[in-house]
Structure formats: structure tokens, C-alpha cells
Amino acid sequence: MNIEDKINNKHVNIQCPKTDIKELPVVILHAYNEEEGRAVFEKCEKLHCPHFILVSISNLDWNNEMTPWFAPKLNQHDEDCLGKADKYIEEFMKEILPQVKNYIEQDLEKSIAYYSIAGYSLGGLFAVYATYKTEIFKKVASASSSFWFPNFVEFIKENKMKSEIQTMYFSLGNKESKVRNQVLATVEEHTKEVENIYHSQGIKTIYEENEGNHFHEADLRMAKGIKWILEKE
């Protein structure tokens, strides 16, 4: 089952498995484009994930709505990150989520067991950041995330999550830190540090290493993360 709609100019794609199970977990995935959400759901089915509803949100102002504060561009071909995540989170909570919830309950006739959040790259950074700004999430899948982002590790050390997170998945490609850019090269060190911080807080965590660079099998990496958090309690 698949529904596509536009909410506040965001593309919202809801995919539900064919199952008689009435209560299902919902995974919110912020995706770079619409194809990513469909590909991730297909990979999840091939991996035999537990049944869940995937809500993929795309057509985002990626560099700005997925970033918590300003960060200068990494190179001359890039753009500054303007840090509009807080504004987007407000839009998500007030405008997008209520319509998603209503569709799942009224049209799909499903009950929501709990919400998880997932994301890749800046979407993975945002997935973690959102747990500090909302109380609704139970699990996080953060794959090949942009933990090179300036001052983000310091932020999680100094702040407390609003969501009561039980499980967190982190992964990275084994070539992602092997780059010339000194900022991007910190991503492996920071990802491992982030995972250790949450593990020390009593959250069930894992750090998984994949073959390849940042762009290798992104949909499969994201699906593996979703599968892991859905299976862990």
C-alpha cells in the first residue's frame, strides 16, 4: 500500500505492508528525494524487516532544514548550511505529523505502536537532533550521518534528549573518513564518539561499518539500520 501527497510543499510517501496486524511501528524517514524512500522500503522487505509503516518525507530544503545551526560551506562548489532545523521541526509537529497520523489511523485503519526516526547523511544528523526537540520518538536509525557537522558532538554532551530513546543505530562506510577535506575526515572519529556517549547513557546502541564511500549502497545501509532498531527492544 502506498500513498503520496504534498503537505506544505513537502512530498510525503506512506508505505504500509500487506498484513492483518493492526498495530504497527511507524518510521519517519527524511529522504533526499522520493526515490530514496521507495528504495529503502523495498530493501527493508528484502531483508525481512518486522512489519512497519514507512513515512518518507522529501522535497526538503536539505542543507538548511536538516541542519541545526549555521555552518560554512565545505568547498567552493558547496553552499552554507543555514540551520533551519528548529523551524522545520515545528512545521513537522504541527502540520505534517497530525495529517500522517490521521491517514494511518483513518485510511489505513492501523494503530501506531510507536514512532522511530531515521535518516542518511544530513538526514541522519537531523534524526539525532530531533530527539532533543521532540518527545515522540522511541528509536533512531542514523546511517552514514554527517557527524562532522561543527559543534554537534559538543551539543549532545551538553544537552539532554526530550525523547525517551531506547535504541540507536549508527553506521559508516569504511572509506568515508578517507578524504582530503579536514572537516569531513572527522566523521569516523565523531560517529564512534557519538555512539559511545549514548551507550554510556544506558541506551542500546550499535556502530556498524560498511564497505565503500558515502554514496555506496545508501538505501541498503539505511534499511539495515531500520531493521536493527525494529528488532531491538
JSON list of C-alpha atoms in Angstrom, two decimals, residues 75-232:
[
{"chain": "A", "resi": 75, "resn": "ASN", "atom": "CA", "xyz": [34.23, 23.91, -0.54]},
{"chain": "A", "resi": 76, "resn": "GLN", "atom": "CA", "xyz": [33.69, 26.47, -3.27]},
{"chain": "A", "resi": 77, "resn": "HIS", "atom": "CA", "xyz": [31.15, 24.25, -5.03]},
{"chain": "A", "resi": 78, "resn": "ASP", "atom": "CA", "xyz": [29.04, 23.78, -1.90]},
{"chain": "A", "resi": 79, "resn": "GLU", "atom": "CA", "xyz": [26.63, 26.07, -0.05]},
{"chain": "A", "resi": 80, "resn": "ASP", "atom": "CA", "xyz": [26.48, 27.29, 3.53]},
{"chain": "A", "resi": 81, "resn": "CYS", "atom": "CA", "xyz": [24.16, 25.38, 5.86]},
{"chain": "A", "resi": 82, "resn": "LEU", "atom": "CA", "xyz": [21.73, 27.90, 7.33]},
{"chain": "A", "resi": 83, "resn": "GLY", "atom": "CA", "xyz": [20.49, 25.84, 10.28]},
{"chain": "A", "resi": 84, "resn": "LYS", "atom": "CA", "xyz": [16.69, 25.86, 9.87]},
{"chain": "A", "resi": 85, "resn": "ALA", "atom": "CA", "xyz": [16.03, 22.53, 11.60]},
{"chain": "A", "resi": 86, "resn": "ASP", "atom": "CA", "xyz": [14.13, 24.07, 14.52]},
{"chain": "A", "resi": 87, "resn": "LYS", "atom": "CA", "xyz": [11.74, 25.81, 12.16]},
{"chain": "A", "resi": 88, "resn": "TYR", "atom": "CA", "xyz": [11.18, 22.63, 10.18]},
{"chain": "A", "resi": 89, "resn": "ILE", "atom": "CA", "xyz": [10.63, 20.56, 13.34]},
{"chain": "A", "resi": 90, "resn": "GLU", "atom": "CA", "xyz": [7.86, 22.98, 14.32]},
{"chain": "A", "resi": 91, "resn": "GLU", "atom": "CA", "xyz": [6.30, 22.53, 10.86]},
{"chain": "A", "resi": 92, "resn": "PHE", "atom": "CA", "xyz": [6.64, 18.76, 11.13]},
{"chain": "A", "resi": 93, "resn": "MET", "atom": "CA", "xyz": [5.00, 18.55, 14.54]},
{"chain": "A", "resi": 94, "resn": "LYS", "atom": "CA", "xyz": [2.16, 21.00, 13.85]},
{"chain": "A", "resi": 95, "resn": "GLU", "atom": "CA", "xyz": [1.38, 20.40, 10.18]},
{"chain": "A", "resi": 96, "resn": "ILE", "atom": "CA", "xyz": [2.84, 17.15, 8.84]},
{"chain": "A", "resi": 97, "resn": "LEU", "atom": "CA", "xyz": [2.62, 14.64, 11.68]},
{"chain": "A", "resi": 98, "resn": "PRO", "atom": "CA", "xyz": [-1.08, 15.24, 12.52]},
{"chain": "A", "resi": 99, "resn": "GLN", "atom": "CA", "xyz": [-2.06, 14.57, 8.90]},
{"chain": "A", "resi": 100, "resn": "VAL", "atom": "CA", "xyz": [0.17, 11.49, 8.74]},
{"chain": "A", "resi": 101, "resn": "LYS", "atom": "CA", "xyz": [-1.31, 10.16, 11.98]},
{"chain": "A", "resi": 102, "resn": "ASN", "atom": "CA", "xyz": [-4.85, 10.77, 10.76]},
{"chain": "A", "resi": 103, "resn": "TYR", "atom": "CA", "xyz": [-4.18, 8.96, 7.47]},
{"chain": "A", "resi": 104, "resn": "ILE", "atom": "CA", "xyz": [-2.65, 5.95, 9.19]},
{"chain": "A", "resi": 105, "resn": "GLU", "atom": "CA", "xyz": [-5.49, 5.65, 11.69]},
{"chain": "A", "resi": 106, "resn": "GLN", "atom": "CA", "xyz": [-8.44, 6.57, 9.49]},
{"chain": "A", "resi": 107, "resn": "ASP", "atom": "CA", "xyz": [-7.49, 5.45, 5.97]},
{"chain": "A", "resi": 108, "resn": "LEU", "atom": "CA", "xyz": [-5.14, 2.57, 6.69]},
{"chain": "A", "resi": 109, "resn": "GLU", "atom": "CA", "xyz": [-7.10, 1.62, 9.82]},
{"chain": "A", "resi": 110, "resn": "LYS", "atom": "CA", "xyz": [-3.89, 0.93, 11.72]},
{"chain": "A", "resi": 111, "resn": "SER", "atom": "CA", "xyz": [-2.85, 1.80, 15.26]},
{"chain": "A", "resi": 112, "resn": "ILE", "atom": "CA", "xyz": [0.58, 3.32, 15.84]},
{"chain": "A", "resi": 113, "resn": "ALA", "atom": "CA", "xyz": [2.71, 1.27, 18.22]},
{"chain": "A", "resi": 114, "resn": "TYR", "atom": "CA", "xyz": [5.41, 3.94, 18.44]},
{"chain": "A", "resi": 115, "resn": "TYR", "atom": "CA", "xyz": [7.38, 6.37, 16.29]},
{"chain": "A", "resi": 116, "resn": "SER", "atom": "CA", "xyz": [11.00, 5.97, 15.23]},
{"chain": "A", "resi": 117, "resn": "ILE", "atom": "CA", "xyz": [13.08, 8.36, 13.16]},
{"chain": "A", "resi": 118, "resn": "ALA", "atom": "CA", "xyz": [15.65, 7.51, 10.51]},
{"chain": "A", "resi": 119, "resn": "GLY", "atom": "CA", "xyz": [17.93, 9.34, 8.12]},
{"chain": "A", "resi": 120, "resn": "TYR", "atom": "CA", "xyz": [21.03, 9.19, 5.97]},
{"chain": "A", "resi": 121, "resn": "SER", "atom": "CA", "xyz": [23.81, 11.80, 5.73]},
{"chain": "A", "resi": 122, "resn": "LEU", "atom": "CA", "xyz": [22.40, 15.15, 6.93]},
{"chain": "A", "resi": 123, "resn": "GLY", "atom": "CA", "xyz": [19.13, 13.29, 7.43]},
{"chain": "A", "resi": 124, "resn": "GLY", "atom": "CA", "xyz": [20.92, 11.09, 9.96]},
{"chain": "A", "resi": 125, "resn": "LEU", "atom": "CA", "xyz": [22.27, 14.14, 11.76]},
{"chain": "A", "resi": 126, "resn": "PHE", "atom": "CA", "xyz": [18.75, 15.56, 11.84]},
{"chain": "A", "resi": 127, "resn": "ALA", "atom": "CA", "xyz": [17.32, 12.28, 13.16]},
{"chain": "A", "resi": 128, "resn": "VAL", "atom": "CA", "xyz": [19.51, 12.55, 16.26]},
{"chain": "A", "resi": 129, "resn": "TYR", "atom": "CA", "xyz": [18.94, 16.29, 16.66]},
{"chain": "A", "resi": 130, "resn": "ALA", "atom": "CA", "xyz": [15.16, 15.87, 16.51]},
{"chain": "A", "resi": 131, "resn": "THR", "atom": "CA", "xyz": [15.22, 13.73, 19.65]},
{"chain": "A", "resi": 132, "resn": "TYR", "atom": "CA", "xyz": [16.35, 16.81, 21.56]},
{"chain": "A", "resi": 133, "resn": "LYS", "atom": "CA", "xyz": [13.44, 18.88, 20.29]},
{"chain": "A", "resi": 134, "resn": "THR", "atom": "CA", "xyz": [10.51, 16.43, 20.41]},
{"chain": "A", "resi": 135, "resn": "GLU", "atom": "CA", "xyz": [9.17, 13.82, 22.82]},
{"chain": "A", "resi": 136, "resn": "ILE", "atom": "CA", "xyz": [7.63, 11.41, 20.33]},
{"chain": "A", "resi": 137, "resn": "PHE", "atom": "CA", "xyz": [10.45, 9.11, 19.24]},
{"chain": "A", "resi": 138, "resn": "LYS", "atom": "CA", "xyz": [11.45, 5.77, 20.72]},
{"chain": "A", "resi": 139, "resn": "LYS", "atom": "CA", "xyz": [14.18, 4.59, 18.33]},
{"chain": "A", "resi": 140, "resn": "VAL", "atom": "CA", "xyz": [16.73, 6.16, 15.96]},
{"chain": "A", "resi": 141, "resn": "ALA", "atom": "CA", "xyz": [18.46, 4.81, 12.84]},
{"chain": "A", "resi": 142, "resn": "SER", "atom": "CA", "xyz": [21.25, 7.16, 11.80]},
{"chain": "A", "resi": 143, "resn": "ALA", "atom": "CA", "xyz": [23.24, 5.92, 8.81]},
{"chain": "A", "resi": 144, "resn": "SER", "atom": "CA", "xyz": [26.39, 7.48, 7.34]},
{"chain": "A", "resi": 145, "resn": "SER", "atom": "CA", "xyz": [25.44, 10.59, 9.22]},
{"chain": "A", "resi": 146, "resn": "SER", "atom": "CA", "xyz": [27.08, 14.00, 8.98]},
{"chain": "A", "resi": 147, "resn": "PHE", "atom": "CA", "xyz": [28.61, 13.97, 12.44]},
{"chain": "A", "resi": 148, "resn": "TRP", "atom": "CA", "xyz": [31.44, 16.05, 11.03]},
{"chain": "A", "resi": 149, "resn": "PHE", "atom": "CA", "xyz": [28.98, 18.94, 11.47]},
{"chain": "A", "resi": 150, "resn": "PRO", "atom": "CA", "xyz": [30.69, 21.66, 13.56]},
{"chain": "A", "resi": 151, "resn": "ASN", "atom": "CA", "xyz": [29.99, 21.54, 17.32]},
{"chain": "A", "resi": 152, "resn": "PHE", "atom": "CA", "xyz": [27.45, 18.72, 17.11]},
{"chain": "A", "resi": 153, "resn": "VAL", "atom": "CA", "xyz": [29.32, 16.36, 19.43]},
{"chain": "A", "resi": 154, "resn": "GLU", "atom": "CA", "xyz": [29.61, 19.20, 21.95]},
{"chain": "A", "resi": 155, "resn": "PHE", "atom": "CA", "xyz": [25.86, 19.80, 21.64]},
{"chain": "A", "resi": 156, "resn": "ILE", "atom": "CA", "xyz": [24.91, 16.24, 22.58]},
{"chain": "A", "resi": 157, "resn": "LYS", "atom": "CA", "xyz": [27.35, 16.30, 25.50]},
{"chain": "A", "resi": 158, "resn": "GLU", "atom": "CA", "xyz": [25.78, 19.46, 26.89]},
{"chain": "A", "resi": 159, "resn": "ASN", "atom": "CA", "xyz": [22.09, 18.75, 26.29]},
{"chain": "A", "resi": 160, "resn": "LYS", "atom": "CA", "xyz": [19.50, 16.13, 27.20]},
{"chain": "A", "resi": 161, "resn": "MET", "atom": "CA", "xyz": [17.13, 14.44, 24.79]},
{"chain": "A", "resi": 162, "resn": "LYS", "atom": "CA", "xyz": [13.43, 15.11, 25.19]},
{"chain": "A", "resi": 163, "resn": "SER", "atom": "CA", "xyz": [12.52, 11.78, 23.62]},
{"chain": "A", "resi": 164, "resn": "GLU", "atom": "CA", "xyz": [12.97, 8.66, 25.75]},
{"chain": "A", "resi": 165, "resn": "ILE", "atom": "CA", "xyz": [15.14, 6.75, 23.30]},
{"chain": "A", "resi": 166, "resn": "GLN", "atom": "CA", "xyz": [15.60, 3.00, 23.78]},
{"chain": "A", "resi": 167, "resn": "THR", "atom": "CA", "xyz": [17.74, 2.02, 20.79]},
{"chain": "A", "resi": 168, "resn": "MET", "atom": "CA", "xyz": [20.06, 3.88, 18.40]},
{"chain": "A", "resi": 169, "resn": "TYR", "atom": "CA", "xyz": [21.77, 2.55, 15.29]},
{"chain": "A", "resi": 170, "resn": "PHE", "atom": "CA", "xyz": [24.85, 4.16, 13.75]},
{"chain": "A", "resi": 171, "resn": "SER", "atom": "CA", "xyz": [26.84, 3.18, 10.68]},
{"chain": "A", "resi": 172, "resn": "LEU", "atom": "CA", "xyz": [29.52, 4.48, 8.37]},
{"chain": "A", "resi": 173, "resn": "GLY", "atom": "CA", "xyz": [31.32, 3.42, 5.21]},
{"chain": "A", "resi": 174, "resn": "ASN", "atom": "CA", "xyz": [34.95, 2.44, 5.76]},
{"chain": "A", "resi": 175, "resn": "LYS", "atom": "CA", "xyz": [36.12, 4.99, 3.19]},
{"chain": "A", "resi": 176, "resn": "GLU", "atom": "CA", "xyz": [34.06, 7.96, 4.37]},
{"chain": "A", "resi": 177, "resn": "SER", "atom": "CA", "xyz": [36.77, 9.46, 6.56]},
{"chain": "A", "resi": 178, "resn": "LYS", "atom": "CA", "xyz": [39.50, 8.91, 3.96]},
{"chain": "A", "resi": 179, "resn": "VAL", "atom": "CA", "xyz": [39.04, 12.26, 2.25]},
{"chain": "A", "resi": 180, "resn": "ARG", "atom": "CA", "xyz": [41.16, 15.38, 1.80]},
{"chain": "A", "resi": 181, "resn": "ASN", "atom": "CA", "xyz": [38.72, 17.74, 3.46]},
{"chain": "A", "resi": 182, "resn": "GLN", "atom": "CA", "xyz": [39.79, 18.00, 7.11]},
{"chain": "A", "resi": 183, "resn": "VAL", "atom": "CA", "xyz": [36.25, 18.63, 8.36]},
{"chain": "A", "resi": 184, "resn": "LEU", "atom": "CA", "xyz": [34.74, 15.61, 6.58]},
{"chain": "A", "resi": 185, "resn": "ALA", "atom": "CA", "xyz": [37.68, 13.48, 7.68]},
{"chain": "A", "resi": 186, "resn": "THR", "atom": "CA", "xyz": [36.48, 13.71, 11.32]},
{"chain": "A", "resi": 187, "resn": "VAL", "atom": "CA", "xyz": [33.30, 11.78, 10.57]},
{"chain": "A", "resi": 188, "resn": "GLU", "atom": "CA", "xyz": [34.51, 8.34, 11.74]},
{"chain": "A", "resi": 189, "resn": "GLU", "atom": "CA", "xyz": [36.01, 9.64, 14.97]},
{"chain": "A", "resi": 190, "resn": "HIS", "atom": "CA", "xyz": [32.87, 11.64, 15.74]},
{"chain": "A", "resi": 191, "resn": "THR", "atom": "CA", "xyz": [30.44, 8.85, 14.83]},
{"chain": "A", "resi": 192, "resn": "LYS", "atom": "CA", "xyz": [32.18, 6.44, 17.18]},
{"chain": "A", "resi": 193, "resn": "GLU", "atom": "CA", "xyz": [32.23, 9.09, 19.90]},
{"chain": "A", "resi": 194, "resn": "VAL", "atom": "CA", "xyz": [28.51, 9.78, 19.46]},
{"chain": "A", "resi": 195, "resn": "GLU", "atom": "CA", "xyz": [27.69, 6.08, 19.73]},
{"chain": "A", "resi": 196, "resn": "ASN", "atom": "CA", "xyz": [29.84, 5.76, 22.86]},
{"chain": "A", "resi": 197, "resn": "ILE", "atom": "CA", "xyz": [28.11, 8.73, 24.50]},
{"chain": "A", "resi": 198, "resn": "TYR", "atom": "CA", "xyz": [24.67, 7.23, 24.07]},
{"chain": "A", "resi": 199, "resn": "HIS", "atom": "CA", "xyz": [25.83, 3.75, 25.05]},
{"chain": "A", "resi": 200, "resn": "SER", "atom": "CA", "xyz": [27.21, 5.19, 28.29]},
{"chain": "A", "resi": 201, "resn": "GLN", "atom": "CA", "xyz": [23.76, 6.67, 28.97]},
{"chain": "A", "resi": 202, "resn": "GLY", "atom": "CA", "xyz": [22.23, 3.20, 29.01]},
{"chain": "A", "resi": 203, "resn": "ILE", "atom": "CA", "xyz": [20.75, 3.30, 25.52]},
{"chain": "A", "resi": 204, "resn": "LYS", "atom": "CA", "xyz": [21.07, 0.14, 23.45]},
{"chain": "A", "resi": 205, "resn": "THR", "atom": "CA", "xyz": [23.38, 1.14, 20.59]},
{"chain": "A", "resi": 206, "resn": "ILE", "atom": "CA", "xyz": [25.44, -0.32, 17.79]},
{"chain": "A", "resi": 207, "resn": "TYR", "atom": "CA", "xyz": [28.09, 1.03, 15.43]},
{"chain": "A", "resi": 208, "resn": "GLU", "atom": "CA", "xyz": [28.32, -0.82, 12.14]},
{"chain": "A", "resi": 209, "resn": "GLU", "atom": "CA", "xyz": [30.93, -0.38, 9.43]},
{"chain": "A", "resi": 210, "resn": "ASN", "atom": "CA", "xyz": [30.08, -0.89, 5.76]},
{"chain": "A", "resi": 211, "resn": "GLU", "atom": "CA", "xyz": [32.20, -1.21, 2.66]},
{"chain": "A", "resi": 212, "resn": "GLY", "atom": "CA", "xyz": [32.66, 1.83, 0.48]},
{"chain": "A", "resi": 213, "resn": "ASN", "atom": "CA", "xyz": [32.38, 5.58, 0.46]},
{"chain": "A", "resi": 214, "resn": "HIS", "atom": "CA", "xyz": [29.47, 7.81, 1.49]},
{"chain": "A", "resi": 215, "resn": "PHE", "atom": "CA", "xyz": [27.38, 7.06, -1.59]},
{"chain": "A", "resi": 216, "resn": "HIS", "atom": "CA", "xyz": [27.79, 3.27, -1.76]},
{"chain": "A", "resi": 217, "resn": "GLU", "atom": "CA", "xyz": [24.53, 1.31, -1.29]},
{"chain": "A", "resi": 218, "resn": "ALA", "atom": "CA", "xyz": [22.91, 4.10, 0.70]},
{"chain": "A", "resi": 219, "resn": "ASP", "atom": "CA", "xyz": [19.41, 2.57, 0.54]},
{"chain": "A", "resi": 220, "resn": "LEU", "atom": "CA", "xyz": [20.68, -0.79, 1.82]},
{"chain": "A", "resi": 221, "resn": "ARG", "atom": "CA", "xyz": [22.62, 0.85, 4.66]},
{"chain": "A", "resi": 222, "resn": "MET", "atom": "CA", "xyz": [19.50, 2.74, 5.72]},
{"chain": "A", "resi": 223, "resn": "ALA", "atom": "CA", "xyz": [17.37, -0.40, 5.53]},
{"chain": "A", "resi": 224, "resn": "LYS", "atom": "CA", "xyz": [19.86, -2.31, 7.70]},
{"chain": "A", "resi": 225, "resn": "GLY", "atom": "CA", "xyz": [19.59, 0.40, 10.33]},
{"chain": "A", "resi": 226, "resn": "ILE", "atom": "CA", "xyz": [15.79, 0.33, 10.30]},
{"chain": "A", "resi": 227, "resn": "LYS", "atom": "CA", "xyz": [15.77, -3.45, 10.58]},
{"chain": "A", "resi": 228, "resn": "TRP", "atom": "CA", "xyz": [18.10, -3.33, 13.59]},
{"chain": "A", "resi": 229, "resn": "ILE", "atom": "CA", "xyz": [16.09, -0.80, 15.58]},
{"chain": "A", "resi": 230, "resn": "LEU", "atom": "CA", "xyz": [12.80, -2.58, 14.84]},
{"chain": "A", "resi": 231, "resn": "GLU", "atom": "CA", "xyz": [14.19, -5.89, 16.10]},
{"chain": "A", "resi": 232, "resn": "LYS", "atom": "CA", "xyz": [15.71, -4.50, 19.31]}
]
